[in-house]
PDB file of C-alpha atoms in Angstrom:
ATOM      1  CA  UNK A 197      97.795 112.327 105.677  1.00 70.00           C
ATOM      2  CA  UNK A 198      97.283 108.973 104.945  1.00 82.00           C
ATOM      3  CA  UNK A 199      93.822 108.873 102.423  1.00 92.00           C
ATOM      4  CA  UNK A 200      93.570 105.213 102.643  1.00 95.00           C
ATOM      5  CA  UNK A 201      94.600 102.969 105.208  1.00 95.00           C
ATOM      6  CA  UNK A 202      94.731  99.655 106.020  1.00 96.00           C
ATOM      7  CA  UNK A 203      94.814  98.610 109.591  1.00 93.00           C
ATOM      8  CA  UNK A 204      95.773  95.434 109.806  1.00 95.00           C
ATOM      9  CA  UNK A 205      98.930  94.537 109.009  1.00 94.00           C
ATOM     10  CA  UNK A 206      98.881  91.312 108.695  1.00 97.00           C
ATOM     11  CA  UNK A 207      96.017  88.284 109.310  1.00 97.00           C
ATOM     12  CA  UNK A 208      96.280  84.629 109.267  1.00 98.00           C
ATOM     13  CA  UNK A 209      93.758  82.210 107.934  1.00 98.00           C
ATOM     14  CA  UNK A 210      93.571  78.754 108.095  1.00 98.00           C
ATOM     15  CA  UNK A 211      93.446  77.133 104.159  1.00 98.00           C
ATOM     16  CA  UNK A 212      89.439  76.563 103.201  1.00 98.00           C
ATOM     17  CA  UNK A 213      88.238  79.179 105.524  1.00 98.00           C
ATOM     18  CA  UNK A 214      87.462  83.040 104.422  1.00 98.00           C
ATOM     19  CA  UNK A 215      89.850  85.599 104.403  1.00 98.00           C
ATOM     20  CA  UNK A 216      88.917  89.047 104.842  1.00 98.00           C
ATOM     21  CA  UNK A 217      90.890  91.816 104.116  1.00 98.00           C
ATOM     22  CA  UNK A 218      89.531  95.512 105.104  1.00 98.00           C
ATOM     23  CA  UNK A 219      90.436  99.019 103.833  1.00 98.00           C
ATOM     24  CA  UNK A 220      89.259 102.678 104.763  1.00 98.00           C
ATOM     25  CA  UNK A 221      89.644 105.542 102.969  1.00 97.00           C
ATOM     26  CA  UNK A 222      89.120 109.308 103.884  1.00 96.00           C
ATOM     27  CA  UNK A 223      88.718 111.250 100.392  1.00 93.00           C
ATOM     28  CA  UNK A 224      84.303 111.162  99.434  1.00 93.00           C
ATOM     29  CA  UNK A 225      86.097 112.406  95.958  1.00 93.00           C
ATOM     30  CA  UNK A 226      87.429 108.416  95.151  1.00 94.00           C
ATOM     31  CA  UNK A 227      85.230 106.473  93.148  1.00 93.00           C
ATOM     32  CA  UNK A 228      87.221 103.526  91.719  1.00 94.00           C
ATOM     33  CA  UNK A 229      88.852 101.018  94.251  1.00 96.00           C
ATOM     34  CA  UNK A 230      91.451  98.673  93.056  1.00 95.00           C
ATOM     35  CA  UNK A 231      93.039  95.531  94.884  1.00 97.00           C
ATOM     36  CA  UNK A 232      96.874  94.193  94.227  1.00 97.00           C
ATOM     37  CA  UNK A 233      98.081  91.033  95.238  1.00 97.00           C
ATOM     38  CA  UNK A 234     102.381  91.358  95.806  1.00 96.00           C
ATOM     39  CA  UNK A 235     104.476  88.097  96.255  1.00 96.00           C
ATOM     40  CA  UNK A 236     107.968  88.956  97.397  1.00 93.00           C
ATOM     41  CA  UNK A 237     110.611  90.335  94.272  1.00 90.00           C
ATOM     42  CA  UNK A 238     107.753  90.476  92.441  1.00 93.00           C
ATOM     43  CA  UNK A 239     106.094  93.655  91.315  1.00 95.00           C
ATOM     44  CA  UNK A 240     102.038  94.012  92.293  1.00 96.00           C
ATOM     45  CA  UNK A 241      99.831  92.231  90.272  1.00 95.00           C
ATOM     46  CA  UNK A 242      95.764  93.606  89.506  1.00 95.00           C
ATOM     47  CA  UNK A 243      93.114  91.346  91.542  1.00 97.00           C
ATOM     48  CA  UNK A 244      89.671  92.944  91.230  1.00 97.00           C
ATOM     49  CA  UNK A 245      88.123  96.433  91.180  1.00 95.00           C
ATOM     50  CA  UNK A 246      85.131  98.093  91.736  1.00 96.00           C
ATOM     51  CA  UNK A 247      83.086 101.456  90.674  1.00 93.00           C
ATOM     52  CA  UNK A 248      81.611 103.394  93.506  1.00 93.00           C
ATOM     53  CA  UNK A 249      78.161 103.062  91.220  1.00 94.00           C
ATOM     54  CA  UNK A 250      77.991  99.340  92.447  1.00 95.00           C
ATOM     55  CA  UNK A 251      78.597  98.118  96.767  1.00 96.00           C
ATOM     56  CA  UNK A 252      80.181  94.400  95.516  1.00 97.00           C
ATOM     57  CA  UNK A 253      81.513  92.701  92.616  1.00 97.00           C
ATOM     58  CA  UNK A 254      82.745  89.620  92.055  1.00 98.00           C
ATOM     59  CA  UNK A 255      85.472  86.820  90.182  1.00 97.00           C
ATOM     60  CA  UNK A 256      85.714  83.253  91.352  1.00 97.00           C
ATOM     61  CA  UNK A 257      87.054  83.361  94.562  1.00 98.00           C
ATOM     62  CA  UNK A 258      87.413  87.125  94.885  1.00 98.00           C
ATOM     63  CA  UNK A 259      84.659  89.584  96.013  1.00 98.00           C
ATOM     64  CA  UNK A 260      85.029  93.119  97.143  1.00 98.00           C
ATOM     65  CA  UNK A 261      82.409  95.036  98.765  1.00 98.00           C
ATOM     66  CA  UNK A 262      81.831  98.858  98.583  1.00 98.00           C
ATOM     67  CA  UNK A 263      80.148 100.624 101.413  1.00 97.00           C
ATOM     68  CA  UNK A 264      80.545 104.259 100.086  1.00 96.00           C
ATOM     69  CA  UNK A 265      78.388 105.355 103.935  1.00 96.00           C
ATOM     70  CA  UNK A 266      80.849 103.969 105.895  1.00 97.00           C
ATOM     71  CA  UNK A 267      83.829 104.686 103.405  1.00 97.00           C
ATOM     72  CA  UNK A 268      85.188 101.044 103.841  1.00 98.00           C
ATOM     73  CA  UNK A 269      85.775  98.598 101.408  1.00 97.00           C
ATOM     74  CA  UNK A 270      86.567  95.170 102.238  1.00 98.00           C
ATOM     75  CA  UNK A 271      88.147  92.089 100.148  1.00 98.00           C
ATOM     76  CA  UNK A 272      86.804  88.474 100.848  1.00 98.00           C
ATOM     77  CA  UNK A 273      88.890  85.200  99.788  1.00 98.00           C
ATOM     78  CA  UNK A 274      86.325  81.925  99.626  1.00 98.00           C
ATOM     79  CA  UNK A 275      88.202  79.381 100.153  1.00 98.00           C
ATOM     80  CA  UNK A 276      91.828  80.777 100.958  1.00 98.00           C
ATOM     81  CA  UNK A 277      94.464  78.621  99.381  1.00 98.00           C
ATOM     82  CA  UNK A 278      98.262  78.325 100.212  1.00 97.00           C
ATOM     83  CA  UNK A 279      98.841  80.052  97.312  1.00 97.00           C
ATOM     84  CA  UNK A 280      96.899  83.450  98.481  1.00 98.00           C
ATOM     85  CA  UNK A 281      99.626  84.324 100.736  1.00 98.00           C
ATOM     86  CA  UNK A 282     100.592  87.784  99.466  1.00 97.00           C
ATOM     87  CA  UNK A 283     100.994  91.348 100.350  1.00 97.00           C
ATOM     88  CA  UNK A 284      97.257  93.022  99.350  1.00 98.00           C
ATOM     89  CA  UNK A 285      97.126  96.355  98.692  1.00 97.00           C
ATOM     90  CA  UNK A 286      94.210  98.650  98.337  1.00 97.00           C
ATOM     91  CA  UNK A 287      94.469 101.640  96.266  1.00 95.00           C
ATOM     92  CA  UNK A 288      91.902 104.758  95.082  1.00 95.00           C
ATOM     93  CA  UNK A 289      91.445 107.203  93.061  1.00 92.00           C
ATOM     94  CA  UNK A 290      89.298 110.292  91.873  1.00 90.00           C
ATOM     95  CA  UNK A 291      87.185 110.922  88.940  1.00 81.00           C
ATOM     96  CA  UNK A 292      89.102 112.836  86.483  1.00 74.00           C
ATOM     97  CA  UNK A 293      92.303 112.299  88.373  1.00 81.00           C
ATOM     98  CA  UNK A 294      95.276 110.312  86.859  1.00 79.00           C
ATOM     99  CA  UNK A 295      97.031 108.815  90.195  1.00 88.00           C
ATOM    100  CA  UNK A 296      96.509 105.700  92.346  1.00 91.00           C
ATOM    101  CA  UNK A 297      96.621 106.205  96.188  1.00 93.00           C
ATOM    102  CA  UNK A 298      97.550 102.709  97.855  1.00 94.00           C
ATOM    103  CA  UNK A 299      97.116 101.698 101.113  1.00 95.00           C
ATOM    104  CA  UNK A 300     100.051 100.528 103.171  1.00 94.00           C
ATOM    105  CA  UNK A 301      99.175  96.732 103.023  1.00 96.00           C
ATOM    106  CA  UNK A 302      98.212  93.742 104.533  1.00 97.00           C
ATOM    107  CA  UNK A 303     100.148  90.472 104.904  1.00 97.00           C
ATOM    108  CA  UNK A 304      97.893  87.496 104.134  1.00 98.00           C
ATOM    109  CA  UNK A 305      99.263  84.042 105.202  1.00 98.00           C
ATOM    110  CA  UNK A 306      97.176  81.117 104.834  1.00 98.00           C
ATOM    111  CA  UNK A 307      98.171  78.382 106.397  1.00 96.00           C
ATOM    112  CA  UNK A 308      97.101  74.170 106.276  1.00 92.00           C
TER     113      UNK A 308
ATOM    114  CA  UNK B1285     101.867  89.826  81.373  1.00 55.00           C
ATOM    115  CA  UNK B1286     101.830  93.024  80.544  1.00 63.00           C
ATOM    116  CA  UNK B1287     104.963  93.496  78.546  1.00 92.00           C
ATOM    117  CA  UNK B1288     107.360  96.156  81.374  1.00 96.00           C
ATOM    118  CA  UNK B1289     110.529  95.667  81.690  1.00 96.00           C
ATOM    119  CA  UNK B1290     112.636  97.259  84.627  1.00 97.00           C
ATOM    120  CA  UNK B1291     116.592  97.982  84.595  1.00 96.00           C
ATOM    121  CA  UNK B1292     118.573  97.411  86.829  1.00 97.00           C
ATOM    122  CA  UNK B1293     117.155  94.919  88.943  1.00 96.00           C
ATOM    123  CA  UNK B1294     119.630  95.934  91.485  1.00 97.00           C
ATOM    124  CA  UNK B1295     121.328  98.590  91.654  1.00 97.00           C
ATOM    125  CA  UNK B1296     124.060  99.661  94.920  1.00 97.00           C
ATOM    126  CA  UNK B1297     125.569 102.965  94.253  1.00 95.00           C
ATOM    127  CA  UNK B1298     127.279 105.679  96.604  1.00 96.00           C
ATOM    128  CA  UNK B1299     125.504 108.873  98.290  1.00 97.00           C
ATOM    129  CA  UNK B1300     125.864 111.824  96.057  1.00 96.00           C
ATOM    130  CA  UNK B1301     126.301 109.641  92.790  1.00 95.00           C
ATOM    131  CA  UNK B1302     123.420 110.167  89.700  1.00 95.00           C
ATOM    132  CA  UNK B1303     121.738 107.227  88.806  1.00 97.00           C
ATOM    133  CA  UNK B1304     119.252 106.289  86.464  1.00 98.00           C
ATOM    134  CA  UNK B1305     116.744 104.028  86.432  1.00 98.00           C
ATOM    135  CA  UNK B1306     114.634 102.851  82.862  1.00 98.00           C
ATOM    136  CA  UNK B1307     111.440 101.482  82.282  1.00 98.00           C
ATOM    137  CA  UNK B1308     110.642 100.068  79.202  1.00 98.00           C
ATOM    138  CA  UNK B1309     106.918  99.086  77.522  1.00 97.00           C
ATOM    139  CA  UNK B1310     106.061  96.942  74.838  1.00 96.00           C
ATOM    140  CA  UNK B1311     102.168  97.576  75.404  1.00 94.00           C
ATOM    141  CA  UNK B1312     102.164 101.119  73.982  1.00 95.00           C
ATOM    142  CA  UNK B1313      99.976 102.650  76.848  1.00 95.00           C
ATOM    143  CA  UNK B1314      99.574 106.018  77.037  1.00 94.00           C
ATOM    144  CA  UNK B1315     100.246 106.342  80.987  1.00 95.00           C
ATOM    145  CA  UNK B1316     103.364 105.040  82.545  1.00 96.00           C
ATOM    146  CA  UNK B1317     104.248 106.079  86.734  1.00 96.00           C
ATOM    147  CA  UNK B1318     106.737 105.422  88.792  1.00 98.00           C
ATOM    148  CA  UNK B1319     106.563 104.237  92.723  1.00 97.00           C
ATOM    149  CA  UNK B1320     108.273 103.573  95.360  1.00 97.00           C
ATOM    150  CA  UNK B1321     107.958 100.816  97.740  1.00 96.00           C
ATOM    151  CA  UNK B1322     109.001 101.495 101.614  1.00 93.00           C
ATOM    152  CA  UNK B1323     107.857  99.418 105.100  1.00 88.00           C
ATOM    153  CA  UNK B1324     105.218 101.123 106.815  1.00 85.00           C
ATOM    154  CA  UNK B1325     104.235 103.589 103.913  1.00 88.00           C
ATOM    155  CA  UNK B1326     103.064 101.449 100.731  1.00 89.00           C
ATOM    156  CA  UNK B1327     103.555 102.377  97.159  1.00 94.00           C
ATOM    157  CA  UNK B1328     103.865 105.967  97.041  1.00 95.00           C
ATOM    158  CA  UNK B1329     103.883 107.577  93.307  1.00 95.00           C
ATOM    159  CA  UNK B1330     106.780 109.722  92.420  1.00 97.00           C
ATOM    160  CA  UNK B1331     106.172 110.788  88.773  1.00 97.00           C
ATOM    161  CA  UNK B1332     103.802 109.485  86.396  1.00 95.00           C
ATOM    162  CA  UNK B1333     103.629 110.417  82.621  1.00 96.00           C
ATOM    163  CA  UNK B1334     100.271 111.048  80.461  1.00 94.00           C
ATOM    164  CA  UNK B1335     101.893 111.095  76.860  1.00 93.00           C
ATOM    165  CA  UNK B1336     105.341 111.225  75.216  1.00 95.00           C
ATOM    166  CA  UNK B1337     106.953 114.667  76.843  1.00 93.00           C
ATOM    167  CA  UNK B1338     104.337 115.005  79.742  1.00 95.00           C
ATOM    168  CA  UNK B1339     105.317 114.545  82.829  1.00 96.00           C
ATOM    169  CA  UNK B1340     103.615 115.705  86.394  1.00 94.00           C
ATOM    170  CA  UNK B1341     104.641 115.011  89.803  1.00 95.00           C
ATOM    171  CA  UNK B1342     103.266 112.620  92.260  1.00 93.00           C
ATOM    172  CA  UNK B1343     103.088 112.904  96.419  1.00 91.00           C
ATOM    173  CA  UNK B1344     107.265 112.308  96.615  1.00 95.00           C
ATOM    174  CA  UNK B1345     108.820 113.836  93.927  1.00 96.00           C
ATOM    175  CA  UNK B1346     111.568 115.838  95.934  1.00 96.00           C
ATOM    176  CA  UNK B1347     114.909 114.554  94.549  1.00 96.00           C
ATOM    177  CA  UNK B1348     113.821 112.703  91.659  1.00 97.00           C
ATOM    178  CA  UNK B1349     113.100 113.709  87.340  1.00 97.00           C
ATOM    179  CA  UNK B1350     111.630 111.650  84.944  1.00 98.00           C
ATOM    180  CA  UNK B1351     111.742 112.100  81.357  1.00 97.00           C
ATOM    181  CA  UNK B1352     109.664 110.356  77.932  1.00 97.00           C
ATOM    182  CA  UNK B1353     110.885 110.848  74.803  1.00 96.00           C
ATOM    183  CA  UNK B1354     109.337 107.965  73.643  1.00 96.00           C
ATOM    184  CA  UNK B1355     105.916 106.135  74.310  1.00 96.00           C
ATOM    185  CA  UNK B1356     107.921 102.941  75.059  1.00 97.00           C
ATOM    186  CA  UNK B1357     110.324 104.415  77.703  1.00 98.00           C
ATOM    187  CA  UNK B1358     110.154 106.141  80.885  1.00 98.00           C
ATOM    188  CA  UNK B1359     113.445 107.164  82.837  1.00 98.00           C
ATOM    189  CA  UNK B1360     113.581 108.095  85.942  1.00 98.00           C
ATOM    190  CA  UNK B1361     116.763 109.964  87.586  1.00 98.00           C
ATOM    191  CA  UNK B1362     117.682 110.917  90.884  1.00 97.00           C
ATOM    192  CA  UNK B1363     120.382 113.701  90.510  1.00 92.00           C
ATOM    193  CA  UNK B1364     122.441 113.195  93.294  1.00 95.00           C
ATOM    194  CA  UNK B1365     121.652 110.012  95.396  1.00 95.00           C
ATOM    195  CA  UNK B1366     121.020 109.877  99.164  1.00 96.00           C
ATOM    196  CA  UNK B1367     120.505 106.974 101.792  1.00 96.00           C
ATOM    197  CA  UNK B1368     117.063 108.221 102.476  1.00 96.00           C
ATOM    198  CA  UNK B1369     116.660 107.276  98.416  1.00 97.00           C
ATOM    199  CA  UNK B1370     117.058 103.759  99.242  1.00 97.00           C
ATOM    200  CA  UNK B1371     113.927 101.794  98.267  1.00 97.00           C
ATOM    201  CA  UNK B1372     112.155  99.206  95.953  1.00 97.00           C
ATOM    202  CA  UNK B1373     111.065 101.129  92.730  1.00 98.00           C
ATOM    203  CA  UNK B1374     108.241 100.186  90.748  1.00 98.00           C
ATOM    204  CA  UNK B1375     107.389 100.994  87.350  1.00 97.00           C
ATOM    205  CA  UNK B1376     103.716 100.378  86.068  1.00 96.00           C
ATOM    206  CA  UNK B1377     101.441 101.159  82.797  1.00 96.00           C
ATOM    207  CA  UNK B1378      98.137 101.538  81.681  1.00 93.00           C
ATOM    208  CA  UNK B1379      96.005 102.613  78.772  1.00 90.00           C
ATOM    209  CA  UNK B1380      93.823 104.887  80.598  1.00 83.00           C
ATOM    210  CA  UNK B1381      92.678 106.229  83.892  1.00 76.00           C
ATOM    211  CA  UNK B1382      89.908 103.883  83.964  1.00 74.00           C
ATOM    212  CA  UNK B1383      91.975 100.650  83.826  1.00 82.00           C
ATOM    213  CA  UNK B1384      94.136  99.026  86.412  1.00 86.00           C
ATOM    214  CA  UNK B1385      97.661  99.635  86.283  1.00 90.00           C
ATOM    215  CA  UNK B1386     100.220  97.113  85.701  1.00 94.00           C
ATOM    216  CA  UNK B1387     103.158  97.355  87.341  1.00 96.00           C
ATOM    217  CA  UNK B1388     107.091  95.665  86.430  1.00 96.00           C
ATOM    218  CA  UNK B1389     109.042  93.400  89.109  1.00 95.00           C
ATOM    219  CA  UNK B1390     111.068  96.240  90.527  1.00 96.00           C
ATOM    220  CA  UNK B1391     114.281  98.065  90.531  1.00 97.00           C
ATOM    221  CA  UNK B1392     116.176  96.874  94.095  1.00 97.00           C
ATOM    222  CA  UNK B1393     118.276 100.213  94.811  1.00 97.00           C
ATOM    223  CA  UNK B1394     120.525 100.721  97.916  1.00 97.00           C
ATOM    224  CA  UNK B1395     122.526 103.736  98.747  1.00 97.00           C
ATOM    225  CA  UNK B1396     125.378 103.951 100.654  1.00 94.00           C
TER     226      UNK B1396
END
């Protein structure tokens, strides 16, 4: 049972433009959502996170958005560089809870 | 970067052999885990540890033990190896539930 999933597999973006990366998640008991970026033979590295008291927080180019409703939680790049192209993963967990449940990912290639 | 260091980096070894794989810390957190990396399924968490001597299991701990004698190092051991064991291992860190994780660049093992 997979408690949070990412659809897309992978999504291309041309450099400048927005990239938008999307996650869903199934447990109402999560309440702190976490985004890694992964470049190959590397391990994941910590990008932003957010609290489910706030729906959007922000650093430079990096914004996530909460919407606890819809149990969705989406990642927007402004403007996508070369250099974005990555593996993102999302990742949850539970108040009171130790673990980390990550989404399966989504390959980000920005191209020129 | 968070001061984790992973050994081996590679590892091939034969079905039915023990191997061992280390993590070592310089950041003394409290909370140290340990993941795997497959296609399709993400990073999955096989053990993580809350303190020096405590341990718990994550959602694939079938074939694997960890141990922590000391805050610095985390071992993890997979008794007698099979091919379904082959994977990308991750090690990661934190201070506290209620900070990101930081993971190490990986532990490449195959089993033949």
């Amino acid at each position: 049972d997979q408690q949070v999933k990412q659809n897309s597999p992978s999504l291309s973006v041309q450099e400048g433009r927005i990239s938008i990366l999307n996650c869903d998640y199934t447990n109402s008991m999560f309440d702190y959502f976490l985004w890694y970026k992964k470049y190959p033979a590397e391990g994941p590295t910590f990008l932003i996170s957010i609290s489910s008291i706030k729906d959007k927080n922000e650093d430079g180019r990096f914004t996530v958005f909460l919407n606890k409703s819809a149990k969705h939680l989406s990642l927007h790049i402004v403007p996508s560089q070369p250099g974005d192209s990555a593996v993102y993963f999302c990742a949850a967990s539970a108040k009171n809870t130790d673990k980390l449940i990550f989404g399966t990912g989504t390959r980000l290639q920005v191209f020129p | 970067d968070a001061g984790i260091t992973q050994s081996p980096r590679h590892k091939v070894t034969e079905t039915g052999t023990p191997v061992t794989l280390r993590c070592h810390q310089t950041e003394n957190h409290r909370y140290m885990y340990w993941y795997r990396q497959d296609p399709g399924h993400g990073l999955r968490l096989i053990h993580y540890s809350y303190g020096v001597k405590d341990t718990d299991k994550g959602e694939v701990s079938d074939g694997y033990s960890v141990s922590r004698s000391k805050t610095e190092d985390f071992l993890l051991t997979l008794e007698s190896a099979t091919s379904s064991q082959t994977s990308v291992y991750f090690c990661a860190i934190s201070e506290s539930v209620l900070f990101p994780q930081h993971f190490g660049d990986g532990t490449r093992l195959s089993i033949l």
